[in-house]
Each structure stands twice: as structure tokens, then as C-alpha cells.
Amino acid sequence: MRLFRLLKIAAVASRFGLDEMVLEHEPTGRLVRLSNALQFWRDLSTPRAERLRLALEALGPIFVKFGQVLSTRRDLMPPDIADELAKLQDRVPPFDSALALQEIEKAYGRPASEVFAEFDPVPVASASIAQVHFARLKEEDGHHEVAVKILRPNMLSVIEHDLALMDNFALLLEKLWADGKRLKPREVVAEFAKYLRDELDLMREAANASQLRRNFADSKLLIVPEVYWGWCTSTVMVMERMHGTPVSQTERLRAAGVDLKKLSAAGVEIFFTQVFRDGFFHADMHPGNIFVAPDGRYIALDFGIVGTLTDSDKNYLAQNFLAFFRRDYKRVAEAHIESGWAPRDTRVDEFEAAIRAVCEPIFDRPLKDISFGKVLLRLFQTSRRFHVEIQPQLVMLQKTLLNIEGLGRQLDPELDLWKTAKPFLERWMSEQVGWRGLVNSLGQELPQLARSLPQLPRLVHQALARPAAPDLQPQIERLIAAQNRQNFWLAVIAVLLAVLLGLRFV
């Protein structure tokens, strides 16, 4: 199977001239000329980035998803390729309904008719990993309307074959491409493989949805569907069916009386709340995964990809965001060096000037007049110049922020992302490092203190009752005196031996 797949990949690569994109880095140019001469029938007049996108679409959903991931790594990709890969859409025909019913029976050990009161065999959504059907639970189970997500059959074997081939191609790129080692293609493939394997376990996605729902349990901005755990397996996930309007259908939203300006600002607040309050954020927030409820709240769907941040990540990011908002570029440069992202010998003044040149033009302008994607791209280019290491845990954050930009433009072209986010970040920083932060920290430590305080008298008594440590000073002095006497007699013996040897040879 892998051999046939390899032959298909080779044929597609040849048809779209992907070999030329690799061989053009050979200094003499002979290999490119030879390859084009042997494949003289090809039309390579289309730009290389477009040919790469078309090739990935021809290779199927796994390669399409890989291209989508690559499009977020603008620190690795040339601008033209990153822009073109961003156009990739995960449009995949649904698999047969009979197969969906078979997967349900395999998961539950009984047919769908015995699990659900109703099950619609026609899928409402289909992607590369799974597809979704609407259903209704039985009367005794609550008779809830549900959405049933079913993993595509035999996905694991297909994915493992494609991932193995991608790794082989990445190895070739490292050997043949001048920039291969710097761009670390094998690490990119490994990163992609991790996220893809996570998506293959629908129990993990269900856990992500449950966590996000708990984080926004009383939110006036975001609704997350309830997960019905009794019907979830690694291949089937059942959750509450949500009713709303796709966020991309702005005319329907206006007709329904939704305030788009308020909605766009709410999207920014939801994003920063997830990142800085929870350190747990929905990392696939494209318009297809977001609906708007009749009451104007967002509805989040598809939780296969989430991002996480540690407390130190959150604190570092917040300081950098606030420094950007205050145009304190020196502080941004210093923070990069202090955190180890930039080398210790980096000149702060030069780094500060480079960051200022990228960021200064974006302030005091509405979102419609700037592209945050281009700003990120220039920042990445600046980072490469100063040998800044792009942190893996922030790749998803960068991608999500780009999605927020696109969503904001769609809902309110006048939205200023910075002005909307700044008050939130300042409030968050005050809660972390001000007096509120002290109160919060004490609140978190109180349970531990409550357990430790009753033991305090006993611990004090034990410490006082413990015999005093012996005074070792007299022993040390005796050892030093003994060592001095030993050294004296060794010196005397050495002198006597020297005298005796001298008399022997007289």
C-alpha cells in the first residue's frame, strides 16, 4: 500500500513541478534543467505557491491538513507559499452512511436504532477526520437533540502511512535543500503528527469540550455544547445539538438584530479570556466552527485542536502585549533576552529599533487598514535576524490570533484589536501582580495553610526538643593538630633519608 501511495505522490509532484521547487536550490542549476527536459510536457507557468497548493489538494485530506498547519508557520515559510497555503479548505466528501452506521454499531455493540430514538443518516458536516450526524436520544435518556461525530473508518492506517512518507520527504529536504536544516522539516512533521493523532481520539476532543464548557459555565459571551459522556467512545462523540447562525452569514445576523460591532469586540474578549485567564484556548476558531445563538452569544464547535499555556507563558505574553500597547519596545526587547528567546549577547538597542520599525505603523489605525498577518510575518523575519527561537507552544496562539483578525474584519471592519484588548490585559495584569494578585494567591494557598497550621505547635515542640547539634570545632582543631604533627615527622624522615643517601655516595 505504501508503495502505491508513494507512486501516486511522485506522480502528483511531477505533474505540479514540485521537484523544481527543491532542485532549484542546487547551485549549478543542472538538475533543474535535466528534470524539465525529461518532463518537457509539463506546464509550469503557474506560480510555485499555487502549484504547491493544488498538489496538496490532489493528494487528499491529510496533505491538505498538513498544508493548513504549514500556513500558520510563517516563521518557516516564504511569504508567497504561506499566503497560498492559507487558502486551503478542508472540503472532503462525506463517507457512506452505511459505514457511519457500522461505526456506531462497532462502538456500542448494538445498532444505531437501539442507541438513538432518531438518527439522520445524511451528514450535516464532513471533514478529513470525521463527519457529523444529527440524532435524538431515547425518551429514558432525556430525549435530547444531539450531534453525533463519527471518526472516518480505517483512518489510523491511512494516516500512519502518510505520516511515514512525510517524514521521509522531510529527511530528503534536510539533505537536498540549502535551508533544510534551518527550517527543520522533520520537526514540523513531528509536530503535525502529534496534533493529528490527538484528533483521532474523540474522547480527547470530548474532554476538551467539557473543559471549555466548564471555563465558560456562566458566560454571557460564549456557549459550549454539553458532552454526553455515556455515549462517547474513541471513535464516536455525542454532544448537545446547537441552534444558531454561522458567523460568516453577516446579512442573516443583521436581519436577526445582532449587533455586529458588539459581537466582534466580544470575540476579542473571549480569545484573551481563554488565553490569559484559563491558559486553555480553542485553537481552530475559523468561521466554520463558530455560530451565533439567537441571544447574540457565540457558539463554539469542533474541539479537536486546543492550545495550552503555562503560568509563566501567560505572564510573559501579557507583559509583551502591554509593552507593545504602550509602545515600550525596549521592554519587549529586554523581555525576549531575559526569557532566553534571544541570545544573551543581543544588543538591546538594535533589537528595540527593529521591533519599533515593525510595530509602530500599526497603532492608531483601524483593523481594516492593517494586516496582522503581515505584521507577524515581519516580526518573524526580524526574529530570524536576531536568532530568536520561535516557541512551539505559541504556534497555535499565533494561528488563533490570525483567525480572530479575520473574524473581526468580517463582523466589523472598524474594529481596533489593540484598543479592545488593552483594558482586558491591564485588568488581568493588575489581578496577577497588584494587590488583587496577592489576595488571589493567598486564597489559593489557604487550603494548604489550613492543613499545616494545626501541625505547627507539634513541629515547633519537636524542633525545640531535638538535642543540640554537637560542637564540631574542638574535633576539627584536634584533627588539624594531628595532621600538622604527621607532616612534621614526614619532613624529618625525608631529611634523614636525604642525609643517609648523601653519606652513602661520599
Short mmCIF file of C-alpha atoms in Angstrom, two decimals:
data_model
loop_
_atom_site.label_atom_id
_atom_site.label_comp_id
_atom_site.label_asym_id
_atom_site.label_seq_id
_atom_site.Cartn_x
_atom_site.Cartn_y
_atom_site.Cartn_z
CA MET A 1 0.00 0.00 0.00
CA ARG A 2 2.81 2.38 0.89
CA LEU A 3 4.47 1.70 -2.46
CA PHE A 4 1.32 2.61 -4.41
CA ARG A 5 0.86 5.71 -2.26
CA LEU A 6 4.47 6.70 -2.90
CA LEU A 7 3.96 6.28 -6.65
CA LYS A 8 0.86 8.48 -6.54
CA ILE A 9 2.71 11.16 -4.59
CA ALA A 10 5.59 11.03 -7.06
CA ALA A 11 3.15 11.39 -9.99
CA VAL A 12 1.39 14.37 -8.40
CA ALA A 13 4.71 16.00 -7.50
CA SER A 14 5.88 15.58 -11.09
CA ARG A 15 2.64 16.95 -12.56
CA PHE A 16 2.81 20.15 -10.48
CA GLY A 17 6.57 20.58 -10.71
CA LEU A 18 7.32 20.21 -7.00
CA ASP A 19 10.68 18.68 -7.91
CA GLU A 20 11.66 22.02 -9.45
CA MET A 21 10.99 23.77 -6.12
CA VAL A 22 13.56 21.51 -4.43
CA LEU A 23 16.13 21.17 -7.21
CA GLU A 24 16.26 24.91 -7.91
CA HIS A 25 18.43 25.27 -4.80
CA GLU A 26 21.19 23.19 -6.39
CA PRO A 27 23.90 25.79 -7.15
CA THR A 28 24.77 24.76 -10.74
CA GLY A 29 21.15 24.54 -11.96
CA ARG A 30 21.91 21.41 -13.96
CA LEU A 31 19.46 19.21 -12.07
CA VAL A 32 16.55 21.59 -12.72
CA ARG A 33 17.35 21.75 -16.43
CA LEU A 34 17.67 17.97 -16.65
CA SER A 35 14.37 17.39 -14.81
CA ASN A 36 12.50 19.88 -17.00
CA ALA A 37 13.99 18.36 -20.15
CA LEU A 38 12.89 14.85 -19.17
CA GLN A 39 9.38 16.13 -18.35
CA PHE A 40 9.05 18.55 -21.24
CA TRP A 41 5.25 18.18 -21.45
CA ARG A 42 4.61 19.95 -18.13
CA ASP A 43 3.18 23.46 -17.93
CA LEU A 44 4.95 25.23 -15.06
CA SER A 45 3.84 28.76 -15.88
CA THR A 46 1.62 28.89 -12.76
CA PRO A 47 3.34 30.43 -9.70
CA ARG A 48 5.08 27.87 -7.48
CA ALA A 49 2.92 28.57 -4.43
CA GLU A 50 -0.29 27.92 -6.34
CA ARG A 51 1.15 24.69 -7.78
CA LEU A 52 2.03 23.53 -4.26
CA ARG A 53 -1.50 24.21 -3.03
CA LEU A 54 -3.05 22.34 -5.96
CA ALA A 55 -0.71 19.39 -5.37
CA LEU A 56 -1.69 19.13 -1.71
CA GLU A 57 -5.37 19.23 -2.64
CA ALA A 58 -4.78 16.44 -5.17
CA LEU A 59 -3.02 14.28 -2.56
CA GLY A 60 -6.00 14.24 -0.24
CA PRO A 61 -7.26 15.41 3.15
CA ILE A 62 -4.18 14.56 5.26
CA PHE A 63 -1.90 16.59 3.00
CA VAL A 64 -4.48 19.39 2.92
CA LYS A 65 -4.46 19.48 6.72
CA PHE A 66 -0.65 19.46 6.68
CA GLY A 67 -0.69 22.45 4.35
CA GLN A 68 -3.06 24.26 6.71
CA VAL A 69 -0.62 23.70 9.57
CA LEU A 70 2.29 24.89 7.43
CA SER A 71 0.39 28.07 6.58
CA THR A 72 0.49 29.02 10.27
CA ARG A 73 4.30 28.63 10.43
CA ARG A 74 5.18 31.91 8.76
CA ASP A 75 8.47 31.80 10.58
CA LEU A 76 9.40 28.85 8.34
CA MET A 77 7.65 29.55 5.04
CA PRO A 78 8.41 32.09 2.31
CA PRO A 79 5.62 34.71 2.21
CA ASP A 80 4.15 33.65 -1.15
CA ILE A 81 3.83 29.99 -0.08
CA ALA A 82 2.38 30.83 3.35
CA ASP A 83 -0.25 33.11 1.77
CA GLU A 84 -1.28 30.48 -0.77
CA LEU A 85 -1.44 27.62 1.73
CA ALA A 86 -3.75 29.73 3.88
CA LYS A 87 -6.35 29.30 1.10
CA LEU A 88 -6.55 25.55 1.67
CA GLN A 89 -10.01 24.41 2.75
CA ASP A 90 -10.75 21.08 4.41
CA ARG A 91 -13.55 20.18 1.96
CA VAL A 92 -13.92 16.40 1.91
CA PRO A 93 -16.86 14.38 0.53
CA PRO A 94 -18.78 12.52 3.27
CA PHE A 95 -18.30 8.80 3.63
CA ASP A 96 -21.22 6.43 3.05
CA SER A 97 -24.00 6.47 5.64
CA ALA A 98 -23.88 2.67 5.84
CA LEU A 99 -20.28 2.94 7.04
CA ALA A 100 -21.35 5.51 9.65
CA LEU A 101 -23.99 3.09 10.97
CA GLN A 102 -21.38 0.32 11.05
CA GLU A 103 -19.04 2.50 13.11
CA ILE A 104 -21.82 3.23 15.59
CA GLU A 105 -22.61 -0.47 15.94
CA LYS A 106 -18.90 -1.25 16.37
CA ALA A 107 -18.59 1.44 19.08
CA TYR A 108 -21.70 0.50 21.10
CA GLY A 109 -22.10 -3.17 20.29
CA ARG A 110 -25.64 -2.56 19.05
CA PRO A 111 -27.23 -0.81 16.06
CA ALA A 112 -27.98 2.92 15.98
CA SER A 113 -31.73 2.23 16.18
CA GLU A 114 -31.21 0.78 19.67
CA VAL A 115 -28.98 3.64 20.81
CA PHE A 116 -30.92 6.64 19.49
CA ALA A 117 -34.61 7.39 19.18
CA GLU A 118 -33.84 9.11 15.86
CA PHE A 119 -30.72 9.15 13.70
CA ASP A 120 -30.38 11.13 10.48
CA PRO A 121 -28.22 9.11 8.05
CA VAL A 122 -27.45 12.24 5.99
CA PRO A 123 -24.38 14.01 7.46
CA VAL A 124 -24.60 17.75 8.16
CA ALA A 125 -20.82 18.32 8.09
CA SER A 126 -17.84 16.41 6.77
CA ALA A 127 -14.08 16.90 7.18
CA SER A 128 -10.90 14.90 6.76
CA ILE A 129 -11.06 13.22 10.17
CA ALA A 130 -14.77 12.80 10.91
CA GLN A 131 -18.31 13.71 9.94
CA VAL A 132 -21.37 14.80 11.95
CA HIS A 133 -24.95 13.50 12.01
CA PHE A 134 -27.95 14.82 13.92
CA ALA A 135 -29.85 12.46 16.22
CA ARG A 136 -32.09 12.35 19.28
CA LEU A 137 -31.56 10.33 22.45
CA LYS A 138 -34.22 7.91 23.66
CA GLU A 139 -37.00 9.06 25.99
CA GLU A 140 -35.47 7.35 29.01
CA ASP A 141 -32.13 9.10 28.29
CA GLY A 142 -33.61 12.58 28.25
CA HIS A 143 -34.81 12.76 24.62
CA HIS A 144 -32.19 15.47 23.92
CA GLU A 145 -31.31 16.64 20.43
CA VAL A 146 -27.69 15.68 19.84
CA ALA A 147 -24.90 15.92 17.28
CA VAL A 148 -23.04 12.65 16.68
CA LYS A 149 -19.45 12.95 15.45
CA ILE A 150 -18.12 9.76 13.84
CA LEU A 151 -14.48 9.12 13.00
CA ARG A 152 -13.79 8.10 9.40
CA PRO A 153 -13.25 4.33 9.13
CA ASN A 154 -9.67 2.98 8.91
CA MET A 155 -8.19 6.44 9.38
CA LEU A 156 -5.30 5.33 11.57
CA SER A 157 -3.64 3.12 8.96
CA VAL A 158 -4.02 5.77 6.23
CA ILE A 159 -2.61 8.49 8.46
CA GLU A 160 0.36 6.40 9.64
CA HIS A 161 1.32 5.63 6.03
CA ASP A 162 1.10 9.29 5.02
CA LEU A 163 2.99 10.47 8.10
CA ALA A 164 5.79 7.97 7.41
CA LEU A 165 6.06 9.25 3.83
CA MET A 166 6.04 12.88 5.01
CA ASP A 167 8.88 12.12 7.39
CA ASN A 168 10.88 10.55 4.55
CA PHE A 169 10.29 13.58 2.34
CA ALA A 170 11.31 15.88 5.20
CA LEU A 171 14.55 13.93 5.58
CA LEU A 172 15.26 14.38 1.87
CA LEU A 173 14.57 18.11 2.15
CA GLU A 174 17.07 18.39 5.00
CA LYS A 175 19.71 16.69 2.84
CA LEU A 176 19.00 18.37 -0.51
CA TRP A 177 17.69 21.85 0.33
CA ALA A 178 20.08 24.59 1.37
CA ASP A 179 17.62 25.87 4.01
CA GLY A 180 16.61 22.36 5.05
CA LYS A 181 18.43 22.22 8.38
CA ARG A 182 17.42 25.72 9.40
CA LEU A 183 13.73 25.12 8.66
CA LYS A 184 13.73 21.74 10.49
CA PRO A 185 11.13 20.00 8.29
CA ARG A 186 11.23 16.77 10.31
CA GLU A 187 10.35 18.67 13.48
CA VAL A 188 7.44 20.29 11.64
CA VAL A 189 6.18 16.87 10.52
CA ALA A 190 6.52 15.52 14.07
CA GLU A 191 4.54 18.48 15.41
CA PHE A 192 1.83 17.90 12.81
CA ALA A 193 1.72 14.17 13.63
CA LYS A 194 1.14 14.93 17.31
CA TYR A 195 -1.88 17.15 16.66
CA LEU A 196 -3.28 14.76 14.05
CA ARG A 197 -3.09 11.75 16.37
CA ASP A 198 -4.78 13.79 19.09
CA GLU A 199 -7.67 14.47 16.69
CA LEU A 200 -8.08 10.74 16.08
CA ASP A 201 -9.20 10.20 19.69
CA LEU A 202 -12.69 11.65 20.07
CA MET A 203 -12.58 11.07 23.83
CA ARG A 204 -9.81 13.66 23.95
CA GLU A 205 -11.95 16.09 21.94
CA ALA A 206 -14.88 15.44 24.28
CA ALA A 207 -12.64 16.24 27.25
CA ASN A 208 -11.54 19.48 25.55
CA ALA A 209 -15.18 20.49 25.01
CA SER A 210 -16.07 19.65 28.60
CA GLN A 211 -13.16 21.75 29.95
CA LEU A 212 -14.04 24.74 27.78
CA ARG A 213 -17.70 24.50 28.80
CA ARG A 214 -16.70 24.47 32.47
CA ASN A 215 -14.45 27.52 31.94
CA PHE A 216 -17.37 29.47 30.43
CA ALA A 217 -20.18 27.98 32.51
CA ASP A 218 -21.74 31.35 33.40
CA SER A 219 -20.50 33.35 30.42
CA LYS A 220 -22.65 35.96 28.71
CA LEU A 221 -20.39 35.77 25.64
CA LEU A 222 -19.84 32.10 24.75
CA ILE A 223 -21.86 28.87 24.71
CA VAL A 224 -20.15 25.46 24.56
CA PRO A 225 -22.28 22.34 23.92
CA GLU A 226 -22.69 19.78 26.70
CA VAL A 227 -20.94 16.44 26.21
CA TYR A 228 -23.00 13.30 26.84
CA TRP A 229 -20.27 11.08 28.27
CA GLY A 230 -22.37 7.94 28.38
CA TRP A 231 -22.35 7.85 24.60
CA CYS A 232 -18.75 8.87 23.92
CA THR A 233 -16.02 6.50 22.74
CA SER A 234 -12.69 7.00 20.98
CA THR A 235 -14.49 6.80 17.59
CA VAL A 236 -17.91 8.35 18.38
CA MET A 237 -18.64 11.58 20.26
CA VAL A 238 -22.15 12.72 21.24
CA MET A 239 -22.84 16.28 22.33
CA GLU A 240 -25.68 18.74 22.62
CA ARG A 241 -27.06 19.97 19.30
CA MET A 242 -26.66 23.72 18.97
CA HIS A 243 -29.00 26.04 17.08
CA GLY A 244 -27.57 29.21 15.61
CA THR A 245 -26.44 31.14 12.57
CA PRO A 246 -22.96 30.65 11.05
CA VAL A 247 -20.88 33.68 11.96
CA SER A 248 -19.94 34.15 8.29
CA GLN A 249 -23.59 34.90 7.34
CA THR A 250 -23.49 38.53 8.36
CA GLU A 251 -26.68 39.52 6.48
CA ARG A 252 -28.72 36.94 8.39
CA LEU A 253 -27.19 38.16 11.64
CA ARG A 254 -28.11 41.77 10.86
CA ALA A 255 -31.65 40.69 9.96
CA ALA A 256 -31.88 38.91 13.31
CA GLY A 257 -30.96 42.14 15.10
CA VAL A 258 -27.47 41.08 16.19
CA ASP A 259 -25.11 43.99 16.95
CA LEU A 260 -22.06 43.10 14.83
CA LYS A 261 -19.79 45.68 16.45
CA LYS A 262 -20.56 44.30 19.89
CA LEU A 263 -20.15 40.77 18.55
CA SER A 264 -16.70 41.50 17.11
CA ALA A 265 -15.49 43.03 20.39
CA ALA A 266 -16.88 40.02 22.28
CA GLY A 267 -14.82 37.71 20.07
CA VAL A 268 -11.63 39.50 21.07
CA GLU A 269 -12.56 39.35 24.76
CA ILE A 270 -13.34 35.62 24.51
CA PHE A 271 -9.95 34.96 22.96
CA PHE A 272 -7.98 36.89 25.57
CA THR A 273 -10.06 35.36 28.38
CA GLN A 274 -9.22 31.86 27.17
CA VAL A 275 -5.54 32.68 26.82
CA PHE A 276 -4.81 34.75 29.93
CA ARG A 277 -7.43 33.64 32.44
CA ASP A 278 -7.50 29.93 31.62
CA GLY A 279 -4.34 29.17 29.62
CA PHE A 280 -6.61 26.87 27.59
CA PHE A 281 -7.96 28.07 24.26
CA HIS A 282 -9.87 26.85 21.21
CA ALA A 283 -7.15 26.79 18.56
CA ASP A 284 -9.31 26.21 15.47
CA MET A 285 -11.53 29.28 15.52
CA HIS A 286 -12.19 29.66 11.81
CA PRO A 287 -15.72 30.82 10.79
CA GLY A 288 -16.87 27.24 10.05
CA ASN A 289 -16.52 26.35 13.72
CA ILE A 290 -18.35 29.38 15.13
CA PHE A 291 -22.10 30.05 15.22
CA VAL A 292 -24.12 32.83 16.81
CA ALA A 293 -27.04 31.98 19.09
CA PRO A 294 -30.37 33.84 18.84
CA ASP A 295 -29.44 35.78 22.02
CA GLY A 296 -26.24 37.08 20.37
CA ARG A 297 -23.73 34.82 22.12
CA TYR A 298 -21.05 32.90 20.28
CA ILE A 299 -21.35 29.11 19.93
CA ALA A 300 -18.05 27.20 19.73
CA LEU A 301 -17.85 23.89 17.84
CA ASP A 302 -15.14 21.34 16.93
CA PHE A 303 -12.71 20.96 19.81
CA GLY A 304 -10.13 18.67 18.22
CA ILE A 305 -7.38 21.27 18.45
CA VAL A 306 -6.81 23.28 21.63
CA GLY A 307 -3.79 25.18 22.89
CA THR A 308 -2.42 25.38 26.42
CA LEU A 309 -0.11 27.86 28.14
CA THR A 310 1.73 27.69 31.46
CA ASP A 311 1.52 30.47 34.05
CA SER A 312 4.98 31.69 33.00
CA ASP A 313 3.87 31.72 29.34
CA LYS A 314 0.80 33.78 30.23
CA ASN A 315 2.74 36.24 32.35
CA TYR A 316 5.42 36.67 29.70
CA LEU A 317 2.85 37.16 26.92
CA ALA A 318 0.85 39.66 28.94
CA GLN A 319 3.95 41.72 29.67
CA ASN A 320 4.87 41.71 25.99
CA PHE A 321 1.37 42.64 24.83
CA LEU A 322 1.20 45.52 27.31
CA ALA A 323 4.66 46.70 26.31
CA PHE A 324 3.53 46.67 22.66
CA PHE A 325 0.36 48.61 23.51
CA ARG A 326 2.43 51.19 25.42
CA ARG A 327 4.99 51.28 22.60
CA ASP A 328 7.70 50.34 25.09
CA TYR A 329 9.82 48.47 22.55
CA LYS A 330 12.86 48.46 24.79
CA ARG A 331 10.92 46.44 27.35
CA VAL A 332 9.87 44.00 24.61
CA ALA A 333 13.48 43.51 23.56
CA GLU A 334 14.64 43.09 27.17
CA ALA A 335 11.89 40.54 27.86
CA HIS A 336 12.97 38.43 24.89
CA ILE A 337 16.57 38.40 26.12
CA GLU A 338 15.66 37.80 29.78
CA SER A 339 13.47 34.83 28.84
CA GLY A 340 16.20 33.26 26.74
CA TRP A 341 14.26 33.60 23.49
CA ALA A 342 17.00 35.82 22.11
CA PRO A 343 20.73 35.23 22.73
CA ARG A 344 22.25 36.89 25.79
CA ASP A 345 24.70 38.90 23.67
CA THR A 346 21.90 40.54 21.63
CA ARG A 347 22.21 44.32 21.57
CA VAL A 348 19.06 45.70 23.18
CA ASP A 349 19.16 48.98 21.25
CA GLU A 350 19.37 47.24 17.85
CA PHE A 351 16.61 44.77 18.71
CA GLU A 352 14.45 47.61 20.04
CA ALA A 353 14.89 49.60 16.81
CA ALA A 354 13.95 46.57 14.69
CA ILE A 355 10.80 45.91 16.71
CA ARG A 356 9.82 49.59 16.55
CA ALA A 357 10.12 49.56 12.75
CA VAL A 358 7.66 46.63 12.59
CA CYS A 359 5.11 47.69 15.20
CA GLU A 360 4.94 51.48 15.12
CA PRO A 361 2.97 51.66 11.83
CA ILE A 362 0.10 49.55 13.18
CA PHE A 363 -1.01 51.85 16.01
CA ASP A 364 -3.85 54.37 15.83
CA ARG A 365 -5.25 52.65 12.75
CA PRO A 366 -8.44 50.60 12.45
CA LEU A 367 -8.13 46.90 11.79
CA LYS A 368 -9.36 47.28 8.20
CA ASP A 369 -6.21 49.26 7.31
CA ILE A 370 -3.66 46.74 8.56
CA SER A 371 -2.98 43.03 8.22
CA PHE A 372 -1.88 41.48 11.45
CA GLY A 373 -0.66 38.51 9.38
CA LYS A 374 1.82 40.78 7.63
CA VAL A 375 2.89 42.28 10.93
CA LEU A 376 3.52 38.77 12.27
CA LEU A 377 5.47 37.90 9.14
CA ARG A 378 7.73 40.93 9.56
CA LEU A 379 8.20 40.10 13.23
CA PHE A 380 9.25 36.57 12.29
CA GLN A 381 11.73 37.94 9.76
CA THR A 382 13.11 40.28 12.43
CA SER A 383 13.29 37.36 14.85
CA ARG A 384 15.35 35.31 12.40
CA ARG A 385 17.79 38.20 12.02
CA PHE A 386 18.36 38.23 15.79
CA HIS A 387 18.32 34.41 16.09
CA VAL A 388 15.16 34.41 18.20
CA GLU A 389 13.75 30.93 18.80
CA ILE A 390 10.03 30.67 18.00
CA GLN A 391 8.44 28.82 20.92
CA PRO A 392 6.39 25.73 19.89
CA GLN A 393 3.65 26.40 22.44
CA LEU A 394 2.93 29.76 20.79
CA VAL A 395 2.39 28.46 17.25
CA MET A 396 -1.27 27.67 17.98
CA LEU A 397 -1.68 31.04 19.64
CA GLN A 398 -0.38 32.82 16.53
CA LYS A 399 -2.75 30.85 14.32
CA THR A 400 -5.73 31.61 16.56
CA LEU A 401 -4.90 35.31 16.67
CA LEU A 402 -4.88 35.36 12.85
CA ASN A 403 -8.33 33.73 12.88
CA ILE A 404 -9.54 36.40 15.31
CA GLU A 405 -8.28 39.07 12.92
CA GLY A 406 -10.21 37.55 10.03
CA LEU A 407 -13.36 37.19 12.10
CA GLY A 408 -13.08 40.78 13.36
CA ARG A 409 -12.71 42.13 9.83
CA GLN A 410 -15.76 40.20 8.72
CA LEU A 411 -18.00 41.46 11.52
CA ASP A 412 -16.68 44.99 12.00
CA PRO A 413 -14.06 46.41 9.60
CA GLU A 414 -13.56 49.33 12.02
CA LEU A 415 -12.61 47.14 14.98
CA ASP A 416 -9.31 48.10 16.59
CA LEU A 417 -7.93 44.89 18.03
CA TRP A 418 -5.42 46.70 20.22
CA LYS A 419 -7.84 49.14 21.87
CA THR A 420 -10.30 46.33 22.52
CA ALA A 421 -7.69 44.08 24.13
CA LYS A 422 -5.66 46.62 26.13
CA PRO A 423 -8.15 47.22 29.01
CA PHE A 424 -8.61 43.47 29.42
CA LEU A 425 -4.86 42.85 29.60
CA GLU A 426 -4.29 45.70 32.04
CA ARG A 427 -7.04 44.33 34.30
CA TRP A 428 -5.52 40.83 34.07
CA MET A 429 -2.04 42.10 34.95
CA SER A 430 -3.47 44.04 37.91
CA GLU A 431 -5.13 40.85 39.15
CA GLN A 432 -1.85 38.95 38.80
CA VAL A 433 0.75 41.37 40.21
CA GLY A 434 -1.24 44.01 42.14
CA TRP A 435 -3.00 43.74 45.49
CA ARG A 436 -5.70 41.63 43.84
CA GLY A 437 -2.98 39.20 42.79
CA LEU A 438 -1.82 38.99 46.41
CA VAL A 439 -5.37 38.27 47.58
CA ASN A 440 -5.85 35.63 44.87
CA SER A 441 -2.54 33.96 45.76
CA LEU A 442 -3.48 33.88 49.45
CA GLY A 443 -6.83 32.37 48.52
CA GLN A 444 -5.11 29.61 46.57
CA GLU A 445 -2.68 28.90 49.42
CA LEU A 446 -5.30 28.92 52.20
CA PRO A 447 -6.23 25.19 51.87
CA GLN A 448 -2.57 24.24 52.29
CA LEU A 449 -2.18 26.66 55.21
CA ALA A 450 -5.32 25.26 56.81
CA ARG A 451 -3.77 21.80 56.74
CA SER A 452 -0.36 22.98 58.01
CA LEU A 453 -1.35 25.39 60.81
CA PRO A 454 -2.77 22.74 63.21
CA GLN A 455 0.54 20.88 62.97
CA LEU A 456 2.61 23.98 63.76
CA PRO A 457 2.74 23.61 67.60
CA ARG A 458 3.83 19.98 67.31
CA LEU A 459 6.52 20.84 64.76
CA VAL A 460 7.82 23.68 66.98
CA HIS A 461 7.92 21.35 70.01
CA GLN A 462 9.84 18.71 68.07
CA ALA A 463 12.36 21.32 66.90
CA LEU A 464 12.92 22.62 70.44
CA ALA A 465 13.14 19.11 71.95
CA ARG A 466 15.67 17.91 69.42
CA PRO A 467 19.16 17.73 71.04
CA ALA A 468 21.51 20.46 70.00
CA ALA A 469 23.95 19.61 67.30
CA PRO A 470 27.37 18.76 68.78
CA ASP A 471 30.05 21.41 68.58
CA LEU A 472 32.49 20.07 66.00
CA GLN A 473 35.05 22.84 66.36
CA PRO A 474 37.22 21.07 69.03
CA GLN A 475 37.31 17.90 66.93
CA ILE A 476 38.34 19.85 63.86
CA GLU A 477 41.13 21.57 65.79
CA ARG A 478 42.42 18.19 67.12
CA LEU A 479 42.45 16.75 63.57
CA ILE A 480 44.39 19.76 62.27
CA ALA A 481 46.96 19.43 65.09
CA ALA A 482 47.38 15.70 64.38
CA GLN A 483 47.80 16.41 60.68
CA ASN A 484 50.45 19.06 61.46
CA ARG A 485 52.40 16.62 63.69
CA GLN A 486 52.21 13.98 60.96
CA ASN A 487 53.52 16.44 58.37
CA PHE A 488 56.40 17.43 60.74
CA TRP A 489 57.58 13.84 61.24
CA LEU A 490 57.27 13.11 57.49
CA ALA A 491 59.55 16.09 56.84
CA VAL A 492 62.08 14.86 59.46
CA ILE A 493 62.12 11.38 57.90
CA ALA A 494 62.64 12.85 54.44
CA VAL A 495 65.64 14.91 55.68
CA LEU A 496 67.22 11.89 57.40
CA LEU A 497 66.80 9.77 54.25
CA ALA A 498 68.45 12.51 52.22
CA VAL A 499 71.40 12.67 54.68
CA LEU A 500 71.84 8.89 54.66
CA LEU A 501 71.82 8.76 50.86
CA GLY A 502 74.35 11.59 50.78
CA LEU A 503 76.74 9.78 53.19
CA ARG A 504 76.48 6.58 51.14
CA PHE A 505 77.79 8.24 48.00
CA VAL A 506 80.58 10.25 49.72
#
